[in-house]
Amino acid sequence: MARVAARLSDGEQSMHPVDEVLPLPKLALYGFQHVLAFYAGAVIVPIIVGGALGLSTEQLVYLINADLFTCGIASIIQAFGIGRIGARLPLIQGVTFTAVSPMIAIGLGAGGGTAALLVIYGAVITAGIATFAFAWLPPKAFRAVMRLFPPVVTGTVITVLGIVLIPVGLNDAAGGLGSPDFGDPKNFAYAGGTMLFILILMKLGKPFLSSIAILLGLVGGTAVAFLLGDAKFGDVSKADWVGVTTPFHFGVPKFEWFPIVLMLIVMLITMVETTGDTYAVGDIVGKEVDSETVARALRADGAATALGGVLNSFPYVAFAENVGLVRMTKVKSRFVVVAAGVFMIVLGLLPKAAAIVASVPHGVLGGAATVMFAMVALAGIQTLAKVDLKEEKNALVIGVSLAFALLPATVPVFFKEHMNADLSSLLNSGVTLGATAAIVLNLIFNGLGKDDAHHATAAPAVIPGQPAETTAAKGTDADDAAPAAEAAEGEAAEPAPTA
């Protein structure tokens, strides 16, 4: 068994469980379990975005493969580490749900189809490079940004994210916007059956079953639809057995100002999420997390996001779903995540597997997606529970921000017919308006007081089966979250005992 030495304070050499390389059979088993817990969340983002942009099944299959392939590379970078890039903790990287609504808004503003993907990728690459560069800035610059994200802001943003995405899931549950059978009760029957199956699995309380409840729900719902003649797999036979993701497959990215600004906002939110996830997993595995660890995690986010834009994928973040799995399994080795990354790379080279996923009926997908998005909203509510809601200023920040977030869905004509196309691509997003309103209103009512600097925390999106207390991000001190360690600030957050 390979071992990586860690020096204790008394000078002796010892190995931390995080740095332990398990025997190959265990690495494979535990790594594949991470893939199962992660898979549904990974593939749903390209499915939702691709469906909203009107991509063909072949293009959707390519997006899924590109996503999985890049997820594998990004997870290896984060867990194994390259120089000062990567937290070297058991953190899985996945496409952030925060970017779903903004990317759809950007894509629809660009006219949909592959032309929309080029605009999205230009924004993703730019935002990834900016995030990577930001993580090398001095701590004071990082703290200045983190003070914009106290719990009242991050909780509102995550709640808004869930609320905005729930209608996307419901539209799929109805059969998918634009489909001939949209609104057919049969679609809702598939959605309801899938949701019921997922809830039953969660009710059973078995950790492993709960962690893959979404995936099993998709498989079970699709199997029933296939038996009833409503799931078609004709495209699977047409797909190649092996396919390699190539850079800029859909063309040269387009770099447009407003989409870039929107994606930068997305990455600011994901930086807070990754910071919380890094501290949370550090507590779980009993590994001290200092400011340099957080900085390395954010650099991995930035590098993975820029790589995602090159390899036809989307923005990346440390996945909270798998943080919960680490706690449930008590398997602390980061090399398990490296093994999971290898599995994802292999899956990303198998178009037939992606074609099967792309064939999931809309009703089944909508049932699973609605549960997931509802849990995202719950994560935000959990964070808001830490806020003093008796304070009228906080209540106003939350309430008015939610109102702004509902504007694009409530009055879409304002953005479509009475606003410049570029400006509409930026503002026609409930996430963008809600997040911007929360930040601005918090500055107006609460300012940047000292207390805010010590509560920059986010609640990452949770997935059914992951305990709320493990997937909600651990509160972080803004000083510790700075992207570079200062000599006078070398203290790390004291790790809590693991379960």
Coordinates of N, CA and C in Angstrom, one line a residue, residues 89-303:
L89 N -7.9 17.1 -1.4 CA -8.9 16.5 -0.5 C -9.9 15.7 -1.4
P90 N -10.7 14.9 -0.8 CA -11.6 14.1 -1.6 C -12.8 14.9 -2.0
L91 N -12.6 15.8 -3.0 CA -13.6 16.6 -3.6 C -13.8 16.3 -5.0
I92 N -15.1 16.0 -5.4 CA -15.4 15.7 -6.8 C -15.8 17.0 -7.4
Q93 N -15.4 17.2 -8.7 CA -15.7 18.4 -9.4 C -16.9 18.1 -10.4
G94 N -17.9 19.0 -10.4 CA -19.0 18.8 -11.3 C -19.5 20.1 -11.8
V95 N -20.3 20.1 -12.8 CA -20.9 21.3 -13.4 C -21.8 21.9 -12.4
T96 N -21.7 23.2 -12.1 CA -22.5 23.9 -11.1 C -23.9 24.1 -11.6
F97 N -24.9 23.9 -10.8 CA -26.3 24.2 -11.1 C -26.5 25.7 -11.1
T98 N -25.6 26.5 -10.5 CA -25.8 27.9 -10.5 C -25.8 28.5 -11.9
A99 N -25.0 27.8 -12.8 CA -24.9 28.3 -14.1 C -26.0 27.9 -15.1
V100 N -26.9 27.0 -14.7 CA -27.9 26.5 -15.6 C -28.8 27.6 -16.1
S101 N -29.4 28.3 -15.2 CA -30.4 29.4 -15.7 C -29.6 30.5 -16.5
P102 N -28.5 31.0 -16.0 CA -27.8 32.0 -16.8 C -27.3 31.5 -18.1
M103 N -26.9 30.2 -18.2 CA -26.4 29.7 -19.5 C -27.6 29.6 -20.5
I104 N -28.8 29.2 -20.0 CA -30.0 29.1 -20.8 C -30.3 30.5 -21.3
A105 N -30.3 31.5 -20.4 CA -30.6 32.8 -20.8 C -29.6 33.4 -21.9
I106 N -28.3 33.1 -21.7 CA -27.3 33.5 -22.7 C -27.6 32.8 -24.0
G107 N -27.9 31.5 -23.9 CA -28.1 30.7 -25.1 C -29.3 31.1 -25.9
L108 N -30.4 31.4 -25.2 CA -31.6 31.8 -25.9 C -31.5 33.2 -26.4
G109 N -30.7 34.0 -25.7 CA -30.4 35.4 -26.2 C -29.6 35.4 -27.5
A110 N -28.8 34.3 -27.7 CA -28.0 34.1 -28.9 C -28.7 33.4 -30.0
G111 N -30.0 33.0 -29.7 CA -30.7 32.4 -30.8 C -30.8 30.9 -30.7
G112 N -30.2 30.3 -29.6 CA -30.3 28.8 -29.5 C -29.4 28.1 -30.4
G113 N -29.4 26.7 -30.3 CA -28.6 25.9 -31.2 C -27.1 26.0 -30.9
T114 N -26.2 25.5 -31.8 CA -24.8 25.5 -31.5 C -24.2 26.9 -31.5
A115 N -24.9 27.8 -32.2 CA -24.4 29.2 -32.2 C -24.4 29.8 -30.7
A116 N -25.5 29.3 -30.0 CA -25.6 29.8 -28.6 C -24.5 29.2 -27.8
L117 N -24.1 27.9 -28.0 CA -23.0 27.3 -27.3 C -21.7 28.1 -27.4
L118 N -21.4 28.6 -28.6 CA -20.2 29.3 -28.8 C -20.1 30.6 -27.9
V119 N -21.3 31.3 -27.8 CA -21.3 32.4 -26.9 C -21.1 32.0 -25.4
I120 N -21.8 30.9 -25.1 CA -21.6 30.4 -23.7 C -20.2 30.0 -23.4
Y121 N -19.5 29.3 -24.3 CA -18.2 28.8 -24.1 C -17.2 30.0 -24.0
G122 N -17.4 31.1 -24.8 CA -16.6 32.2 -24.6 C -16.6 32.8 -23.2
A123 N -17.9 32.9 -22.7 CA -18.0 33.4 -21.3 C -17.5 32.5 -20.3
V124 N -17.6 31.2 -20.5 CA -17.1 30.2 -19.6 C -15.6 30.2 -19.5
I125 N -14.9 30.3 -20.6 CA -13.5 30.3 -20.7 C -12.9 31.6 -20.0
T126 N -13.6 32.7 -20.3 CA -13.1 34.0 -19.6 C -13.3 33.9 -18.1
A127 N -14.5 33.5 -17.7 CA -14.8 33.4 -16.3 C -13.8 32.4 -15.5
G128 N -13.5 31.3 -16.2 CA -12.6 30.4 -15.6 C -11.2 30.9 -15.4
I129 N -10.7 31.7 -16.4 CA -9.4 32.3 -16.3 C -9.4 33.4 -15.2
A130 N -10.5 34.1 -15.2 CA -10.6 35.2 -14.1 C -10.6 34.6 -12.7
T131 N -11.3 33.4 -12.6 CA -11.3 32.8 -11.3 C -9.9 32.2 -10.9
F132 N -9.3 31.6 -11.8 CA -7.9 31.1 -11.6 C -7.0 32.2 -11.2
A133 N -7.1 33.4 -11.9 CA -6.2 34.5 -11.6 C -6.5 35.1 -10.2
F134 N -7.8 35.2 -9.9 CA -8.3 35.8 -8.7 C -7.7 35.0 -7.5
A135 N -7.6 33.7 -7.6 CA -7.2 32.9 -6.5 C -5.7 33.1 -6.1
W136 N -5.0 33.8 -7.0 CA -3.6 34.1 -6.7 C -3.4 35.5 -6.1
L137 N -4.5 36.2 -5.9 CA -4.4 37.6 -5.4 C -4.1 37.6 -3.9
P138 N -3.7 38.7 -3.4 CA -3.4 38.8 -1.9 C -4.7 38.6 -1.1
P139 N -4.6 38.2 0.1 CA -5.7 37.9 0.9 C -6.7 39.1 1.1
K140 N -6.2 40.3 1.1 CA -7.1 41.4 1.3 C -8.1 41.6 0.2
A141 N -7.6 41.3 -1.0 CA -8.5 41.4 -2.2 C -9.6 40.4 -2.1
F142 N -9.2 39.2 -1.7 CA -10.2 38.1 -1.6 C -11.2 38.4 -0.5
R143 N -10.8 38.9 0.6 CA -11.7 39.3 1.7 C -12.7 40.3 1.3
A144 N -12.2 41.3 0.5 CA -13.1 42.4 0.0 C -14.3 41.8 -0.7
V145 N -14.1 40.8 -1.5 CA -15.1 40.1 -2.3 C -16.0 39.2 -1.4
M146 N -15.3 38.5 -0.5 CA -16.1 37.6 0.3 C -17.1 38.3 1.2
R147 N -16.8 39.5 1.6 CA -17.7 40.3 2.4 C -19.0 40.6 1.7
L148 N -19.0 40.4 0.4 CA -20.3 40.6 -0.3 C -21.2 39.4 -0.1
F149 N -20.8 38.4 0.5 CA -21.5 37.1 0.5 C -21.7 36.6 2.0
P150 N -22.4 37.4 2.8 CA -22.8 36.9 4.2 C -23.9 35.9 4.0
P151 N -24.3 35.2 5.0 CA -25.4 34.2 4.9 C -26.7 34.7 4.3
V152 N -27.0 36.0 4.6 CA -28.3 36.5 4.1 C -28.3 36.6 2.6
V153 N -27.1 36.8 2.0 CA -26.9 36.9 0.6 C -26.8 35.5 0.0
T154 N -25.9 34.7 0.5 CA -25.8 33.3 -0.1 C -27.0 32.5 0.1
G155 N -27.7 32.6 1.2 CA -28.9 31.8 1.4 C -30.0 32.2 0.4
T156 N -30.1 33.5 0.2 CA -31.1 34.0 -0.8 C -30.7 33.6 -2.2
V157 N -29.5 33.6 -2.5 CA -29.1 33.2 -3.9 C -29.4 31.7 -4.1
I158 N -29.0 30.9 -3.2 CA -29.2 29.5 -3.4 C -30.7 29.2 -3.4
T159 N -31.5 29.9 -2.6 CA -33.0 29.7 -2.6 C -33.5 30.1 -3.9
V160 N -33.1 31.2 -4.4 CA -33.5 31.7 -5.7 C -33.2 30.7 -6.8
L161 N -32.0 30.1 -6.7 CA -31.5 29.2 -7.7 C -32.5 28.0 -7.8
G162 N -32.9 27.5 -6.6 CA -33.9 26.4 -6.6 C -35.2 26.8 -7.1
I163 N -35.7 27.9 -6.7 CA -37.0 28.4 -7.1 C -37.1 28.6 -8.6
V164 N -36.0 29.2 -9.2 CA -36.0 29.4 -10.6 C -35.9 28.1 -11.4
L165 N -35.2 27.1 -10.9 CA -35.0 25.9 -11.6 C -36.2 24.9 -11.5
I166 N -37.0 25.1 -10.5 CA -38.1 24.2 -10.3 C -39.1 24.2 -11.5
P167 N -39.4 25.4 -12.1 CA -40.2 25.4 -13.3 C -39.6 24.6 -14.5
V168 N -38.3 24.6 -14.5 CA -37.6 23.9 -15.6 C -37.9 22.4 -15.5
G169 N -37.8 21.9 -14.2 CA -38.1 20.5 -13.9 C -39.6 20.2 -14.2
L170 N -40.5 21.1 -13.9 CA -41.9 20.9 -14.1 C -42.3 20.9 -15.6
N171 N -41.6 21.7 -16.4 CA -41.8 21.7 -17.8 C -41.4 20.4 -18.4
D172 N -40.3 19.8 -17.9 CA -39.9 18.5 -18.4 C -40.9 17.5 -17.9
A173 N -41.4 17.6 -16.7 CA -42.4 16.7 -16.2 C -43.7 16.7 -17.1
A174 N -43.9 17.8 -17.7 CA -45.1 17.9 -18.6 C -44.8 17.4 -20.0
G175 N -43.6 17.0 -20.2 CA -43.2 16.5 -21.5 C -42.2 17.3 -22.3
G176 N -41.8 18.4 -21.8 CA -40.8 19.2 -22.5 C -41.5 20.3 -23.3
L177 N -41.1 21.5 -23.1 CA -41.7 22.7 -23.9 C -41.5 22.4 -25.4
G178 N -42.6 22.6 -26.1 CA -42.5 22.5 -27.5 C -42.8 21.1 -28.1
S179 N -42.9 20.1 -27.1 CA -43.2 18.7 -27.6 C -44.7 18.6 -27.9
P180 N -45.0 17.7 -28.8 CA -46.4 17.5 -29.2 C -47.3 17.1 -28.1
D181 N -46.8 16.3 -27.1 CA -47.6 15.8 -26.0 C -47.4 16.6 -24.7
F182 N -47.0 17.9 -24.9 CA -46.7 18.7 -23.7 C -48.0 18.9 -22.9
G183 N -48.0 18.6 -21.6 CA -49.1 18.6 -20.7 C -49.9 17.4 -20.7
D184 N -49.6 16.3 -21.4 CA -50.3 15.1 -21.4 C -50.2 14.4 -20.0
P185 N -51.3 14.0 -19.5 CA -51.3 13.4 -18.1 C -50.3 12.2 -18.0
K186 N -50.1 11.6 -19.1 CA -49.1 10.4 -19.1 C -47.7 10.9 -18.7
N187 N -47.3 12.1 -19.1 CA -46.0 12.6 -18.8 C -46.0 12.8 -17.3
F188 N -47.0 13.4 -16.7 CA -47.1 13.7 -15.3 C -47.1 12.4 -14.5
A189 N -47.7 11.3 -15.1 CA -47.7 10.0 -14.4 C -46.3 9.5 -14.3
Y190 N -45.5 9.6 -15.4 CA -44.1 9.2 -15.3 C -43.3 10.0 -14.3
A191 N -43.6 11.3 -14.3 CA -42.9 12.2 -13.4 C -43.2 11.9 -11.9
G192 N -44.5 11.7 -11.7 CA -45.0 11.4 -10.3 C -44.5 10.0 -9.9
G193 N -44.5 9.0 -10.7 CA -43.9 7.7 -10.4 C -42.5 7.8 -10.1
T194 N -41.7 8.5 -10.9 CA -40.3 8.7 -10.6 C -40.0 9.3 -9.3
M195 N -40.7 10.4 -9.0 CA -40.6 11.1 -7.7 C -40.9 10.2 -6.6
L196 N -42.0 9.4 -6.7 CA -42.4 8.5 -5.6 C -41.4 7.5 -5.3
F197 N -40.8 6.9 -6.4 CA -39.8 5.9 -6.2 C -38.5 6.5 -5.5
I198 N -38.1 7.7 -5.9 CA -37.0 8.4 -5.3 C -37.3 8.6 -3.8
L199 N -38.5 9.1 -3.5 CA -38.8 9.4 -2.1 C -38.9 8.1 -1.2
I200 N -39.3 7.0 -1.8 CA -39.3 5.7 -1.1 C -37.9 5.3 -0.8
L201 N -37.0 5.4 -1.8 CA -35.6 5.0 -1.5 C -35.0 5.9 -0.4
M202 N -35.4 7.2 -0.4 CA -34.9 8.0 0.7 C -35.5 7.6 2.0
K203 N -36.7 7.3 2.0 CA -37.4 6.9 3.2 C -36.8 5.6 3.9
L204 N -36.3 4.7 3.0 CA -35.7 3.5 3.5 C -34.5 3.8 4.4
G205 N -33.8 4.9 4.2 CA -32.8 5.4 5.0 C -31.4 4.6 4.9
K206 N -31.3 3.8 3.8 CA -30.1 3.1 3.6 C -29.1 4.1 2.9
P207 N -27.9 4.4 3.5 CA -27.0 5.4 3.0 C -26.7 5.3 1.6
F208 N -26.3 4.1 1.1 CA -25.9 3.9 -0.2 C -27.1 4.1 -1.2
L209 N -28.2 3.5 -0.9 CA -29.4 3.6 -1.7 C -29.8 5.1 -1.8
S210 N -29.8 5.8 -0.7 CA -30.2 7.2 -0.7 C -29.2 8.0 -1.5
S211 N -27.9 7.7 -1.5 CA -27.0 8.5 -2.2 C -27.1 8.3 -3.7
I212 N -27.8 7.3 -4.2 CA -28.0 7.1 -5.6 C -29.5 7.0 -6.0
A213 N -30.3 7.6 -5.1 CA -31.7 7.6 -5.3 C -32.1 8.2 -6.6
I214 N -31.5 9.4 -7.0 CA -31.8 10.1 -8.2 C -31.5 9.2 -9.4
L215 N -30.3 8.6 -9.4 CA -29.9 7.7 -10.5 C -30.9 6.5 -10.6
L216 N -31.2 5.9 -9.5 CA -32.1 4.7 -9.6 C -33.5 5.2 -10.0
G217 N -33.9 6.4 -9.6 CA -35.2 6.9 -10.1 C -35.2 7.0 -11.6
L218 N -34.1 7.6 -12.2 CA -34.1 7.7 -13.6 C -34.1 6.4 -14.3
V219 N -33.3 5.4 -13.7 CA -33.3 4.1 -14.4 C -34.6 3.4 -14.3
G220 N -35.3 3.4 -13.1 CA -36.5 2.8 -12.9 C -37.6 3.4 -13.7
G221 N -37.7 4.8 -13.8 CA -38.7 5.4 -14.6 C -38.5 5.1 -16.1
T222 N -37.3 5.1 -16.5 CA -37.0 4.9 -17.9 C -37.4 3.4 -18.3
A223 N -37.1 2.5 -17.4 CA -37.5 1.1 -17.6 C -39.0 0.9 -17.8
V224 N -39.7 1.6 -16.9 CA -41.2 1.5 -17.0 C -41.7 2.1 -18.3
A225 N -41.1 3.2 -18.7 CA -41.5 3.9 -19.9 C -41.2 3.0 -21.1
F226 N -40.1 2.3 -21.0 CA -39.7 1.5 -22.1 C -40.6 0.3 -22.3
L227 N -41.0 -0.3 -21.2 CA -42.0 -1.4 -21.2 C -43.3 -1.0 -21.7
L228 N -43.7 0.3 -21.5 CA -45.0 0.8 -22.0 C -44.8 1.4 -23.4
G229 N -43.6 1.3 -24.0 CA -43.4 1.8 -25.3 C -43.2 3.3 -25.5
D230 N -42.9 4.0 -24.4 CA -42.7 5.5 -24.4 C -41.2 5.9 -24.2
A231 N -40.3 5.0 -24.2 CA -38.9 5.3 -24.2 C -38.2 4.7 -25.5
K232 N -37.7 5.5 -26.3 CA -37.1 5.1 -27.5 C -35.6 5.1 -27.5
F233 N -34.9 4.0 -27.8 CA -33.5 3.9 -27.8 C -32.9 3.7 -29.2
G234 N -33.6 4.2 -30.2 CA -33.1 4.0 -31.5 C -31.7 4.7 -31.8
D235 N -31.5 5.9 -31.1 CA -30.3 6.6 -31.3 C -29.1 5.9 -30.6
V236 N -29.3 5.0 -29.7 CA -28.2 4.3 -29.1 C -27.5 3.5 -30.1
S237 N -28.2 2.8 -30.9 CA -27.5 1.9 -31.9 C -26.7 2.8 -32.9
K238 N -27.2 4.0 -33.1 CA -26.5 4.9 -34.1 C -25.2 5.5 -33.5
A239 N -25.1 5.5 -32.1 CA -24.0 6.2 -31.5 C -22.7 5.3 -31.6
D240 N -21.6 5.9 -31.7 CA -20.3 5.1 -31.7 C -20.0 4.5 -30.3
W241 N -19.2 3.4 -30.4 CA -18.8 2.8 -29.1 C -17.8 3.7 -28.4
V242 N -16.9 4.3 -29.2 CA -15.9 5.1 -28.6 C -15.8 6.5 -29.3
G243 N -15.7 7.5 -28.5 CA -15.7 8.9 -29.1 C -14.8 9.7 -28.2
V244 N -13.9 10.5 -28.9 CA -13.0 11.4 -28.1 C -13.5 12.8 -28.2
T245 N -13.5 13.5 -27.1 CA -13.9 14.9 -27.0 C -12.7 15.7 -27.5
T246 N -13.0 16.6 -28.5 CA -12.0 17.4 -29.1 C -12.2 18.9 -28.7
P247 N -11.2 19.7 -28.6 CA -11.3 21.1 -28.3 C -12.1 21.8 -29.3
F248 N -13.0 22.7 -28.9 CA -13.8 23.6 -29.8 C -14.6 22.8 -30.8
H249 N -15.2 21.7 -30.4 CA -15.9 20.8 -31.3 C -17.0 21.6 -32.1
F250 N -17.7 22.5 -31.4 CA -18.8 23.2 -32.1 C -18.4 24.5 -32.8
G251 N -17.1 24.8 -32.7 CA -16.6 26.0 -33.4 C -15.8 26.9 -32.5
V252 N -15.3 28.0 -33.0 CA -14.5 29.0 -32.2 C -15.4 29.8 -31.3
P253 N -15.1 29.8 -30.0 CA -16.0 30.5 -29.0 C -16.1 32.0 -29.4
K254 N -17.2 32.6 -29.0 CA -17.5 34.0 -29.2 C -17.4 34.7 -27.9
F255 N -16.7 35.8 -27.8 CA -16.5 36.5 -26.5 C -17.3 37.8 -26.5
E256 N -18.5 37.7 -25.9 CA -19.4 38.9 -25.8 C -19.4 39.4 -24.4
W257 N -19.5 40.7 -24.3 CA -19.4 41.4 -23.0 C -20.4 41.0 -22.0
F258 N -21.7 41.0 -22.3 CA -22.7 40.8 -21.3 C -22.7 39.3 -20.8
P259 N -22.6 38.4 -21.7 CA -22.5 37.0 -21.2 C -21.3 36.7 -20.3
I260 N -20.2 37.4 -20.6 CA -19.0 37.3 -19.8 C -19.3 37.8 -18.4
V261 N -19.9 39.0 -18.3 CA -20.3 39.6 -17.0 C -21.2 38.6 -16.2
L262 N -22.1 38.1 -16.9 CA -23.1 37.1 -16.2 C -22.3 35.9 -15.7
M263 N -21.4 35.4 -16.5 CA -20.7 34.2 -16.0 C -19.7 34.5 -14.9
L264 N -19.2 35.7 -14.9 CA -18.3 36.1 -13.8 C -19.1 36.2 -12.5
I265 N -20.4 36.6 -12.5 CA -21.2 36.6 -11.4 C -21.5 35.2 -10.9
V266 N -21.7 34.3 -11.8 CA -21.9 32.8 -11.5 C -20.6 32.3 -10.8
M267 N -19.4 32.6 -11.3 CA -18.2 32.1 -10.7 C -18.0 32.7 -9.3
L268 N -18.4 34.0 -9.0 CA -18.3 34.5 -7.7 C -19.1 33.7 -6.7
I269 N -20.3 33.3 -7.1 CA -21.2 32.5 -6.3 C -20.5 31.1 -6.1
T270 N -20.0 30.5 -7.1 CA -19.4 29.2 -7.0 C -18.1 29.2 -6.1
M271 N -17.4 30.3 -6.1 CA -16.2 30.4 -5.3 C -16.6 30.3 -3.8
V272 N -17.7 30.9 -3.4 CA -18.2 30.8 -2.0 C -18.6 29.4 -1.8
E273 N -19.3 28.8 -2.7 CA -19.7 27.4 -2.6 C -18.5 26.4 -2.4
T274 N -17.5 26.6 -3.2 CA -16.3 25.7 -3.1 C -15.6 26.0 -1.8
T275 N -15.5 27.2 -1.3 CA -14.9 27.5 0.0 C -15.6 26.8 1.1
G276 N -17.0 26.8 1.1 CA -17.7 26.1 2.1 C -17.5 24.6 2.0
D277 N -17.5 24.0 0.8 CA -17.3 22.6 0.6 C -15.9 22.2 1.1
T278 N -14.9 23.0 0.8 CA -13.6 22.7 1.2 C -13.4 22.6 2.8
Y279 N -14.0 23.5 3.4 CA -14.0 23.5 4.9 C -14.8 22.3 5.4
A280 N -16.0 22.0 4.8 CA -16.8 21.0 5.2 C -16.1 19.6 5.1
V281 N -15.5 19.3 4.0 CA -14.8 18.0 3.8 C -13.6 18.0 4.7
G282 N -13.0 19.1 4.9 CA -11.8 19.1 5.9 C -12.2 18.7 7.2
D283 N -13.4 19.1 7.7 CA -13.9 18.7 9.0 C -14.2 17.2 9.0
I284 N -14.8 16.7 7.9 CA -15.2 15.4 7.9 C -14.0 14.4 7.9
V285 N -13.0 14.7 7.2 CA -11.8 13.8 7.1 C -10.8 14.2 8.2
G286 N -11.0 15.2 9.0 CA -10.1 15.5 10.1 C -8.8 16.1 9.6
K287 N -8.9 16.9 8.5 CA -7.7 17.5 7.9 C -7.8 19.0 8.0
E288 N -6.8 19.7 8.6 CA -6.8 21.1 8.7 C -6.9 21.8 7.3
V289 N -7.8 22.7 7.2 CA -7.9 23.5 6.0 C -7.5 25.0 6.3
D290 N -6.5 25.4 5.7 CA -6.0 26.8 5.9 C -6.3 27.6 4.6
S291 N -5.9 28.8 4.6 CA -6.2 29.7 3.5 C -5.6 29.2 2.2
E292 N -4.4 28.6 2.3 CA -3.7 28.2 1.0 C -4.5 27.0 0.5
T293 N -5.1 26.1 1.3 CA -5.9 25.0 0.8 C -7.1 25.5 0.1
V294 N -7.8 26.5 0.6 CA -8.9 27.1 -0.1 C -8.5 27.7 -1.4
A295 N -7.3 28.4 -1.4 CA -6.8 29.0 -2.6 C -6.6 28.0 -3.7
R296 N -6.0 26.8 -3.3 CA -5.7 25.8 -4.3 C -7.0 25.2 -4.8
A297 N -8.0 25.1 -4.0 CA -9.3 24.6 -4.4 C -9.9 25.5 -5.4
L298 N -9.8 26.8 -5.2 CA -10.4 27.8 -6.1 C -9.6 27.8 -7.4
R299 N -8.3 27.6 -7.4 CA -7.5 27.6 -8.6 C -8.0 26.4 -9.5
A300 N -8.2 25.3 -8.8 CA -8.7 24.1 -9.5 C -10.1 24.4 -10.2
D301 N -10.9 25.1 -9.4 CA -12.2 25.5 -10.0 C -12.0 26.3 -11.3
G302 N -11.1 27.3 -11.2 CA -10.9 28.2 -12.3 C -10.3 27.4 -13.5
A303 N -9.3 26.6 -13.2 CA -8.6 25.8 -14.3 C -9.6 24.9 -14.9

